[in-house]
Every structure is written in structure tokens, then in C-alpha cells.
C-alpha positions as MATLAB code, in Angstrom:
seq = 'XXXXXXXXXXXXXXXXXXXXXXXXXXXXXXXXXXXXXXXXXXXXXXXXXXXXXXXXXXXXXXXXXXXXXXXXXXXXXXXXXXXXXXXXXXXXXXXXXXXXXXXXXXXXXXXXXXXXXXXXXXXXXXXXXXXXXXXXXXXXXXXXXXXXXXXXXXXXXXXXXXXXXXXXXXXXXXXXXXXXXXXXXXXXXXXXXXXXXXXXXXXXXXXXXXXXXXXXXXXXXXXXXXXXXXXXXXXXXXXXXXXXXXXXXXXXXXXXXXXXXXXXXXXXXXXXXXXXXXXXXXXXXXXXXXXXXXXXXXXXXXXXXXXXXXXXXXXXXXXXXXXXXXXXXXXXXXXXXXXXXXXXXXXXXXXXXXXXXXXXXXXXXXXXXXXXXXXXXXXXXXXXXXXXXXXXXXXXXXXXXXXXXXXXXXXXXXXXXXXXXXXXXXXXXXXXXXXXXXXXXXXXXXXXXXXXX';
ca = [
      53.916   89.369  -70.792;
      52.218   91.876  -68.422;
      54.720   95.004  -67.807;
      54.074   95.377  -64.160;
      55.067   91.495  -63.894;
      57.731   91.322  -61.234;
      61.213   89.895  -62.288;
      61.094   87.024  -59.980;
      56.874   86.388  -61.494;
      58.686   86.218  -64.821;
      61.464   83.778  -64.139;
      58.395   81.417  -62.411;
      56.745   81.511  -65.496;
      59.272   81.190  -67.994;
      60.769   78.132  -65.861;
      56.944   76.168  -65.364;
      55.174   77.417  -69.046;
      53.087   74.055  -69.703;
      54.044   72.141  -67.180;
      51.993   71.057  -63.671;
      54.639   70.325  -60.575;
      53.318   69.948  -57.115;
      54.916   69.201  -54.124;
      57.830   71.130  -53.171;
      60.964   70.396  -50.587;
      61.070   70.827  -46.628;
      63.629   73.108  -47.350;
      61.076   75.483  -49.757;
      58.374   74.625  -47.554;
      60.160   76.327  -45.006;
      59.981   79.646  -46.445;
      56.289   79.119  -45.059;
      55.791   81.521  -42.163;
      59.376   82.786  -42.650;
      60.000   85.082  -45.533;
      56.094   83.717  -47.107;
      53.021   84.072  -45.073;
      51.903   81.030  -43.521;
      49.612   80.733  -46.801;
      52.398   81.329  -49.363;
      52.005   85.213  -50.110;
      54.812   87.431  -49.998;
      54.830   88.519  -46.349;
      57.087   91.630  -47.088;
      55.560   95.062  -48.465;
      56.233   96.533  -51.901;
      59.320   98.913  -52.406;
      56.809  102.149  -53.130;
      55.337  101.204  -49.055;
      52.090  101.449  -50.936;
      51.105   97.158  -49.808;
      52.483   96.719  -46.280;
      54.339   93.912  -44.559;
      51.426   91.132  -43.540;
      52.112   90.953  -39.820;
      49.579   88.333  -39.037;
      46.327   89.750  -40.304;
      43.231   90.988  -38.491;
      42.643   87.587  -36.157;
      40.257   86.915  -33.591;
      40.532   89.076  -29.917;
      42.093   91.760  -32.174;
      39.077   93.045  -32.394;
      35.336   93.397  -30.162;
      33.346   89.832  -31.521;
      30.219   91.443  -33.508;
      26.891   90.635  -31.772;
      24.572   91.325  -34.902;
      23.850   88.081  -36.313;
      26.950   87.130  -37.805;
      28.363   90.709  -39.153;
      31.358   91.992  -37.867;
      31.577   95.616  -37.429;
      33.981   97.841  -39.399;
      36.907   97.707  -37.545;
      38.616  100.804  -39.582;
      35.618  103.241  -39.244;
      37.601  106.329  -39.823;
      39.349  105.027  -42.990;
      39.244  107.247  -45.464;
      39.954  107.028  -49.300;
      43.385  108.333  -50.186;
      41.729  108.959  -53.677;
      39.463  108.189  -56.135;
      39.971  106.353  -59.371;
      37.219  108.316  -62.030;
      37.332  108.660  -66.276;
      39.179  112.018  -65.974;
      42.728  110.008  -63.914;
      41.808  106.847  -65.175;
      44.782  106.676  -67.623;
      47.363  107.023  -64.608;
      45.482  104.022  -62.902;
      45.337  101.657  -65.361;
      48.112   99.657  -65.355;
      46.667   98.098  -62.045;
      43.022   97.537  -63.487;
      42.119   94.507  -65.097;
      40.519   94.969  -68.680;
      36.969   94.075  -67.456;
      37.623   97.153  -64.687;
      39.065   99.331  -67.146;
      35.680   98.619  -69.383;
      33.639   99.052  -66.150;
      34.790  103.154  -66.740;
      34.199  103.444  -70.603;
      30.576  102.299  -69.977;
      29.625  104.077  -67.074;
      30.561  107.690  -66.958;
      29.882  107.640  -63.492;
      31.673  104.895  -62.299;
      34.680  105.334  -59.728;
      37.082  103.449  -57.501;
      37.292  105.133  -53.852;
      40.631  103.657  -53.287;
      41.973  103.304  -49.308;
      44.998  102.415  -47.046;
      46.068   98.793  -47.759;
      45.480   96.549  -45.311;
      46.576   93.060  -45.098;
      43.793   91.517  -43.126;
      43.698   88.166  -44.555;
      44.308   85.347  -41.838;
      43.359   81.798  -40.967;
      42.909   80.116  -37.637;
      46.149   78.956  -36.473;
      45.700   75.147  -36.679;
      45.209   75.268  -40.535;
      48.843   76.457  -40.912;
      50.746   73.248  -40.196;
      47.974   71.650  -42.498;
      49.199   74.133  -45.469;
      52.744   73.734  -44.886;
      52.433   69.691  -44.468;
      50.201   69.885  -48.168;
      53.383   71.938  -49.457;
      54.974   69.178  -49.204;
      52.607   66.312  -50.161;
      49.538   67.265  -52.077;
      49.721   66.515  -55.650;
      48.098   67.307  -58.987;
      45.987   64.184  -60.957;
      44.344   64.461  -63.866;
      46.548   66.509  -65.940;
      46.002   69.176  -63.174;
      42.475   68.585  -62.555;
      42.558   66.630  -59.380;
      44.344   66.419  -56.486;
      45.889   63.502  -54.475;
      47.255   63.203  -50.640;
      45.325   66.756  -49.945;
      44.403   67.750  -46.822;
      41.406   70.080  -46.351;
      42.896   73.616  -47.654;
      45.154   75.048  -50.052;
      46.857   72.323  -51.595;
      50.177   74.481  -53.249;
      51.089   77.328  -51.447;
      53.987   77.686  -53.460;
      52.232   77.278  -56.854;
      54.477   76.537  -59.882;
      51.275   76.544  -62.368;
      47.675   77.822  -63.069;
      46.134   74.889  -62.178;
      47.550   74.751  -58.278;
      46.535   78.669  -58.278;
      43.023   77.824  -59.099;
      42.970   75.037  -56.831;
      44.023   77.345  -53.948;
      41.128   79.094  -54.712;
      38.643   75.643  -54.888;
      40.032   75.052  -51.603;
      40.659   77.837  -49.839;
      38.783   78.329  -46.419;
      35.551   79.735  -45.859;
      34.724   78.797  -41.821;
      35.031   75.170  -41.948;
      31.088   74.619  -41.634;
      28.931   77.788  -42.462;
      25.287   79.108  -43.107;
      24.410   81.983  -44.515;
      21.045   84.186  -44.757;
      21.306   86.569  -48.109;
      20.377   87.600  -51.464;
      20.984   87.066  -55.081;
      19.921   90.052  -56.622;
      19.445   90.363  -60.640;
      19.722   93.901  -61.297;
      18.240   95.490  -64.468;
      19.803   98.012  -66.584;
      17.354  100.864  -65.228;
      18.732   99.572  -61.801;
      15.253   98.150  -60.983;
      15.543   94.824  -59.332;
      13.578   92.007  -57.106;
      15.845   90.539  -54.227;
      15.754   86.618  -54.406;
      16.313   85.765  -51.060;
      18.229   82.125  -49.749;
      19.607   80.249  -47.379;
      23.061   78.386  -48.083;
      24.926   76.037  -46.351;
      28.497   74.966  -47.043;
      30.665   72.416  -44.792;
      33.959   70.506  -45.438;
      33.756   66.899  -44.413;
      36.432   67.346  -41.710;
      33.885   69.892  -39.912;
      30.960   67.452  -40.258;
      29.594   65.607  -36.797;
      32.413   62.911  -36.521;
      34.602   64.297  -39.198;
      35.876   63.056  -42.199;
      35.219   59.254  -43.411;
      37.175   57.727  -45.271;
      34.521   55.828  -47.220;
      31.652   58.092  -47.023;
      33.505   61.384  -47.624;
      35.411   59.302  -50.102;
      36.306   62.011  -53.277;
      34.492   64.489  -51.659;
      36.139   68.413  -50.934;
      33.012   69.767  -49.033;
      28.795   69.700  -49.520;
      26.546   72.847  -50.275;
      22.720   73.026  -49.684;
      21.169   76.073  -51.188;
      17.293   76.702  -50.066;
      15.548   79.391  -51.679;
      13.331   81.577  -49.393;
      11.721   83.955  -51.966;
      10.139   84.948  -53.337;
       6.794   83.200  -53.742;
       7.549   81.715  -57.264;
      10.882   80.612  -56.319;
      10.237   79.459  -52.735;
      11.303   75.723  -51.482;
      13.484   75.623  -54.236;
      16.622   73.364  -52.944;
      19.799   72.776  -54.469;
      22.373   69.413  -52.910;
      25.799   69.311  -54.207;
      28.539   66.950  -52.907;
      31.745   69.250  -54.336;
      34.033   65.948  -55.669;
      38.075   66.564  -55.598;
      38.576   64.927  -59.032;
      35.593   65.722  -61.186;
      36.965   64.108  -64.493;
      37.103   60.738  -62.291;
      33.328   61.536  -60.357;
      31.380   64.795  -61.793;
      29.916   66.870  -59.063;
      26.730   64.835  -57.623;
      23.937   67.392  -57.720;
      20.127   67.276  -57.212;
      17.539   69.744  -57.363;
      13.891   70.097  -55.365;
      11.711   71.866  -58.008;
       8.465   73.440  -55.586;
       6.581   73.188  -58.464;
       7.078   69.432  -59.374;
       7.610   68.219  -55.525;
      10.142   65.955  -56.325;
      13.926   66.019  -56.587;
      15.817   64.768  -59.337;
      19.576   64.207  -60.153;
      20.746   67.393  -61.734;
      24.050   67.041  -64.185;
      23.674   70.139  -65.479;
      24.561   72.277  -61.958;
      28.136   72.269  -63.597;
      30.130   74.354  -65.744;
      27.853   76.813  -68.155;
      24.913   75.435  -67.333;
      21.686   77.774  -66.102;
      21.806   78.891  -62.395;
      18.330   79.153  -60.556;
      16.650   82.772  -59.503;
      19.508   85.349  -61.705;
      17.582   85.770  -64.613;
      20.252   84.318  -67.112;
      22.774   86.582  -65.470;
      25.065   83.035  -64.384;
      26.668   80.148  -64.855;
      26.661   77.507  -62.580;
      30.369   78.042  -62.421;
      29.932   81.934  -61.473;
      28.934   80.945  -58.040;
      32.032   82.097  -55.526;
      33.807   83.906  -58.497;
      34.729   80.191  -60.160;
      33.638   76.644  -58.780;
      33.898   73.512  -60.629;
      36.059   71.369  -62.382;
      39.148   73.439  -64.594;
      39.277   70.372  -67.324;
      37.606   72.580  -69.863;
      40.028   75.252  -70.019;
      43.875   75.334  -71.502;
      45.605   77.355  -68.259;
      47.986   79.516  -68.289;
      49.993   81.404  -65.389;
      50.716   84.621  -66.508;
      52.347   86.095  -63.017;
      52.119   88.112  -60.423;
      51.349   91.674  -60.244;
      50.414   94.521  -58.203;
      46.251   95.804  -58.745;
      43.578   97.315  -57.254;
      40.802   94.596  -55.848;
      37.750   95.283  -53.530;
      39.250   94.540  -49.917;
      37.774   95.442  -46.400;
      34.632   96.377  -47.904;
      32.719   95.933  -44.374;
      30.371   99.220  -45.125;
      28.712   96.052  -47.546;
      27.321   94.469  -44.200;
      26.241   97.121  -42.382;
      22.701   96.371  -41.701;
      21.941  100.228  -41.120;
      22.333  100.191  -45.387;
      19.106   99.089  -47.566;
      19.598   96.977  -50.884;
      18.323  100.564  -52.634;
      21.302  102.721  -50.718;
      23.716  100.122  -52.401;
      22.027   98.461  -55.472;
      21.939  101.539  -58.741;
      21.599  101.220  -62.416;
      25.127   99.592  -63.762;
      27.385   98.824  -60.663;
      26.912   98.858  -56.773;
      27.198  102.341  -55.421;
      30.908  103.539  -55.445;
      29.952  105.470  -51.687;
      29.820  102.201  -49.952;
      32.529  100.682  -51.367;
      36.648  100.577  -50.666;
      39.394   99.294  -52.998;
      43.125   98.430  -52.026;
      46.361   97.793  -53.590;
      47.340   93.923  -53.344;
      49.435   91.285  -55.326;
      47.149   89.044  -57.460;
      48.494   86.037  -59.208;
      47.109   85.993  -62.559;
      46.022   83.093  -64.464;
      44.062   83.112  -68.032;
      42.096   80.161  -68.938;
      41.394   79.317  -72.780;
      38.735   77.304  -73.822;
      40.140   73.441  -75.075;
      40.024   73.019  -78.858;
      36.650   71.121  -79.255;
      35.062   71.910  -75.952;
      32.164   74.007  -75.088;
      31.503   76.847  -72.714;
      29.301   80.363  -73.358;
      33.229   81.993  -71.716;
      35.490   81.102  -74.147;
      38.573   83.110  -72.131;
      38.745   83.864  -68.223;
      41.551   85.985  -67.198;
      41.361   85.249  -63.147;
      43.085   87.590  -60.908;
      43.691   85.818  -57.251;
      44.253   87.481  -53.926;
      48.253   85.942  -52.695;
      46.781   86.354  -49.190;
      43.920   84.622  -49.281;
      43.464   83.164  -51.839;
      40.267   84.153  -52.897;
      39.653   85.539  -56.602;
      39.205   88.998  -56.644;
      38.424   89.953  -60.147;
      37.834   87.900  -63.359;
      37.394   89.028  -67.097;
      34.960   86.453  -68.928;
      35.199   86.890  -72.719;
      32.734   85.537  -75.398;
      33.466   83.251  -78.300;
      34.486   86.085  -80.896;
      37.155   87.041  -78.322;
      35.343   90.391  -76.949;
      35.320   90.882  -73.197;
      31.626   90.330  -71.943;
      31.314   90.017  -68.131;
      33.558   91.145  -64.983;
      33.024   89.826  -61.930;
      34.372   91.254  -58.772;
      34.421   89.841  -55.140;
      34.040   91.699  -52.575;
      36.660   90.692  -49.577;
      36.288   90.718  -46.114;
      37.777   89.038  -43.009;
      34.993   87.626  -40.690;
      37.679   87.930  -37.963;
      35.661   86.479  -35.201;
      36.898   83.391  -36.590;
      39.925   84.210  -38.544;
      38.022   83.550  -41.887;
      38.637   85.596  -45.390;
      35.693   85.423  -47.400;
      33.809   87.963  -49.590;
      30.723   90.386  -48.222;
      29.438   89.919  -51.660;
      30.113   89.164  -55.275;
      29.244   91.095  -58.645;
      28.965   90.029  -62.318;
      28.363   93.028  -64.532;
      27.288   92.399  -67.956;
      29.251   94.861  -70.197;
      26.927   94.440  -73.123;
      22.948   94.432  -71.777;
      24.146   96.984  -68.703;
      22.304   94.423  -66.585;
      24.043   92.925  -63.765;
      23.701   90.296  -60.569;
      25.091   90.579  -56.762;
      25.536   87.749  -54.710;
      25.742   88.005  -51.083;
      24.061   91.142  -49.769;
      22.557   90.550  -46.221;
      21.833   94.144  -45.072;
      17.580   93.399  -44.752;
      18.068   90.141  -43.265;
      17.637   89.416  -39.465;
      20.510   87.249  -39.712;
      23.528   86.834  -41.962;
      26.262   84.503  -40.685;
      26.506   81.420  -38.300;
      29.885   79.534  -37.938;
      30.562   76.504  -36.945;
      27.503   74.602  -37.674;
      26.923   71.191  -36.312;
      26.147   69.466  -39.258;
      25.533   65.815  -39.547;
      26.413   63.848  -43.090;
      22.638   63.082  -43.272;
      21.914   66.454  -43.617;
      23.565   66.676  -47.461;
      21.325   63.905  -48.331;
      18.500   63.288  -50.801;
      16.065   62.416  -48.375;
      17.308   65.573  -46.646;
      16.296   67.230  -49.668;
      13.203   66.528  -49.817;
      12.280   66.986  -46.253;
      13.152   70.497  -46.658;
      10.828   70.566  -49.646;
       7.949   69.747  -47.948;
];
């Protein structure tokens, strides 16, 4: 068991090893907004004062609404680090580094953590609070943990008593409601050459749709994704459709491709789990996407605790469109100048691959942000047990409208040097619109190939 495990983390885990509860009592769910953030974190600070009390986050009319397409301006510009984590302190650090981090400095002898104030920023809008307290109380686990029953739109446990409803948090946590965003997937090479692959995404929870949720249509269904691919030339009208199911051992993800090349779209089974992502040059699962997506069925979880680390948080500097992809994209890891770490609690689950299933990650140790939910950092390790990739996300609060989300994501290959980044917007003319009116018919086939053509 992790050292730096709190006491009360420990009794949680000794008290719910192997086992998958749900629902919890109106008197627990209580604690919700009380002594727990409205989404289940802690809401006091640590003992040292180095993580603060959460006293609501960083919400909408806290601060001016950005005007530039969707990216919110820094609103801590004269932050700056209290110190930096580099090889020659490392060892005083590392007790609140995950390995993959930790690896991240033996490779690169340049590689360093500008670490900054905590701030707990994380908040949603106000609405979705009563819906995470009422799911406290009613959503439940199916599927030996890989479904979920009487759910309603976001974070199913907020009290988790088990891997599964930690990593379902994270499935379901929110991200806007009904989004589209302008950006890049960006393959990096170990010489730190690169060609942006540029795309448009869409993502938008049936209860956000024109008309809402229905019952039959939306039946199974925990949001849809549309993924157009921009360029370059090659790549361009490349589409991906994926209806996101709740219970993917009962209904696997529905997924079709466009393929430019081909003109026609085609049912896709293998957008799940390891199977090859389009424009990352080998660099991703589909799974990758967001940090982790998918169904967990393939994995043997484990919740290991709770426990205080340093995770990318804040890191606005990401979207400032006055930054080219060459001021932040360098040979091994994003440049350390533009970037800004904090000390949070993570809840930390490892996932084992299942005797007799397959998977290219045969161990994922997944460390998850208590405020919003989002994971932050997650060790992949190969089949011989060696630690291969770390992926880091790279959180933010849009909080025009009170949404926690990521600027960008990274998955650094510790063996080739190569790596990918997910997210980056800075040479677009747009980034971000919320609140898209989307209709159902948009997330359909014949949508699909419309946009093709």
C-alpha cells in the first residue's frame, strides 16, 4: 500500500477490496456540499496548507467571459512557480510523482516540473449538483461493475467505494453538455519534428440534444462523438460516428468510419479498446482518447487510495493563441516554460489485464483528479510488466460555463522518445463553442456521409 495513503484512504480500501457497492444513504449523501464538495472531493485543505479549502471553484461572472473563440484568458497571469521540480531535487519530490513522471526525469535530462500555488478551480454549473447528489443515492453498478443502472447524466458515485465507480466518474464526468472543438492531434517524433493533424470534434450528451433525452432513441446511450478530420490533405474528410453505450458488455460502442479514400462508411468494431486510432502514427489506442474511454470489462480493478501528487492544473498559458505549436511542441515532452503543475488529491486506481484477455497495456495505474474528476496522469505498462507510456492531461476550467476539462492531453512513449498531444488549438481561428444545438440526426450514418462528400 502506497505510504502517502491517508488513514481514512486505507480503511476505504481495506473495508471494499473486491467488492463493487453503489448507492449510498441520504444520510452519506448528505455530506454532499457539506463537509464533501458538491462532487464528492474533500472540500477541506490538507494539514501542511499546501491544497486549499475548495470554496466553490472558479465559476462563471468570477471572471471577464473570453471573447477569442472559445479560450478563456488566464485568469492568474501573475502566478508564479513556487519551484521547480528538476533531476538534481527530484528525490525530495518523488513521493508525489507517479512512476511514469518519475521515468519522464531519468529519460530526459532536461525535463522539469514548474510547480505553482494550488488552486481549486474545478466547478460545475449549479443545476448538475442536485443531479450528483440524487445519483448518490440511486445509480448503480451492472455488469460486474461495467455498467450502470438508474444514472442520470454525470458522475454516477460521488462517494466511490471501488475502482470501477472511480473510473466511471471519469466516463461520465462533464465536459459542457454539448461541445465542438477546432484542434490538433499532433504525433511528435523523437527529434521533436512533427506534422499537426488538424480536426474538428463534436461531443454531446443526449440530455443536451434538440428535445433532450429519449427514452427509446437515446436508449443505452451516455453521449455521441463525431470526429472530422481537416488535414492534412491525405487525411482530409476522414469522419469518425460513435454512439458512447452505458453498458458496453450488453451493446459494444456503435462506431462507423468515412474513409476519403474509399467514399463510403462502414461499421467500425474495432474503434474500441487497443485497437488503431486514425492520424497518430501508432502513437494510440482507441482507448487513449480523453486519458481512458471505453468499456473497463477487460481489466481486474483495483482501488488503491487516495493520495496527495503533483498533476498539470490551470495550465491556461496551453491556449494562449499568442503561442505557436513550435514555442510549445520540443523533442521528448511539451516545453516545461508554458506549463504549471499543482498539488491535488488523486484517487488512484490500477487496472490489471483479465487472465485470458487481450490488450497491448497489460497494467494502467490511473491517477484521478477528486475535484473533477478528470484523470490526470496514467502509467500504461507492457506485457513483460515494464512501464511503457505516461499520459498526462492537461486541466483547465473553461469557466465561462463552469466546465473542467483539459487544454490538452500527452502520451509520451518512454521507449521510442516519440510522443502525441491531443488538444492544442493555439493556430486555429477558433477553438471552443458551447452549447451546440445539435439535433439526433446529426450523429447519424447518413450524417456521416454527408459530411464526406
Amino acid at each position: 500500500m502506497n505510504k502517502t495513503m491517508t488513514t481514512a484512504a486505507a480503511l476505504l480500501l481495506s473495508l471494499t477490496a473486491g467488492t463493487a457497492f453503489a448507492k449510498v444513504s441520504e444520510v452519506e449523501a448528505a455530506k454532499l456540499g457539506d463537509t464533501l464538495t458538491p462532487l464528492g472531493a474533500v472540500k477541506a485543505g490538507n494539514a501542511d496548507g499546501t491544497i486549499p479549502a475548495w470554496t466553490g471553484g472558479l465559476i462563471s461572472g468570477a471572471e471577464a467571459p473570453s471573447k477569442d473563440s472559445g479560450r478563456p484568458a488566464n485568469p492568474f497571469p501573475d502566478d508564479k512557480p513556487e519551484f521547480e521540480i528538476t533531476n538534481a531535487n527530484l528525490a525530495q519530490y518523488r513521493d508525489k510523482l507517479s512512476p511514469g513522471q518519475i521515468a519522464m526525469f531519468t529519460k530526459y535530462a532536461d525535463y522539469r516540473m514548474p510547480v505553482y500555488q494550488t488552486r481549486r478551480t474545478a466547478a460545475y454549473p449549479e443545476k448538475l449538483y442536485g443531479v450528483v447528489k440524487k445519483n448518490a443515492t440511486n445509480a448503480e453498478l451492472v455488469q460486474n461493475g461495467n455498467g450502470l443502472k438508474d444514472f442520470d447524466t454525470v458522475i454516477p458515485f460521488p462517494m466511490p467505494q471501488s475502482a470501477e465507480e472511480v473510473i466511471w466518474n471519469h466516463i461520465t464526468r462533464y465536459r459542457g453538455g454539448s461541445a465542438e472543438r477546432h484542434m490538433t492531434t499532433i504525433p511528435v517524433q523523437a527529434d521533436g519534428s512533427f506534422v499537426p493533424v488538424k480536426m474538428i470534434d463534436e461531443l454531446v450528451w443526449p440530455e443536451f440534444l434538440k428535445g433532450g433525452r429519449d427514452a427509446k432513441a437515446d436508449d443505452n446511450v451516455l453521449f455521441y462523438y463525431l470526429q472530422q478530420i481537416t488535414a492534412p490533405a491525405r487525411l482530409t474528410g476522414t469522419a469518425l460516428l460513435v454512439h458512447e453505450t452505458m453498458d458496453q458488455v450488453k451493446e459494444a460502442r456503435r462506431a462507423w468510419v468515412y474513409n476519403a479514400g474509399q467514399r463510403r462508411v462502414r461499421r467500425a468494431p474495432n474503434v474500441a479498446y487497443d485497437g488503431p486510432a486514425t492520424g497518430v502514427d501508432g502513437l494510440r489506442t482507441a482507448d487513449n482518447l480523453d486519458m481512458y474511454n471505453g468499456a473497463p470489462d477487460k481489466y481486474d480493478w483495483k482501488l488503491i487510495g487516495k493520495k496527495e501528487m503533483y498533476i498539470p492544473y490551470n495550465n491556461y498559458e496551453l491556449m494562449n493563441p499568442s503561442l505557436k505549436y513550435d514555442d510549445l511542441v520540443q523533442a521528448g515532452h511539451l516545453n516545461p516554460d508554458h506549463l504549471r503543475y499543482e498539488l491535488h488529491r488523486v484517487w488512484v486506481v490500477e487496472g490489471t489485464l483479465k487472465e485470458g484477455e487481450r490488450h497491448i497495456y497489460a497494467k494502467r495505474t490511473m491517477y484521478i483528479d477528486e475535484d473533477s474528476w478528470g484523470a490526470s496522469v496514467i502509467d500504461h505498462y507492457d506485457g513483460r510488466g515494464k512501464l511503457w507510456k505516461v499520459a498526462e492531461g492537461f486541466n483547465v476550467q473553461f469557466y465561462d460555463v463552469n466546465t473542467p476539462w483539459m487544454a490538452a492531453e500527452t502520451l509520451n512513449d518512454l521507449d521510442s522518445g516519440r510522443y502525441l498531444v491531443t488538444g492544442l488549438a493555439n493556430e486555429e481561428p477558433q477553438f471552443m463553442e458551447w452549447d451546440k444545438k445539435a439535433s439526433r440526426s446529426d450523429f447519424s450514418s447518413a450524417a456521416l456521409r454527408r459530411i464526406g462528400r
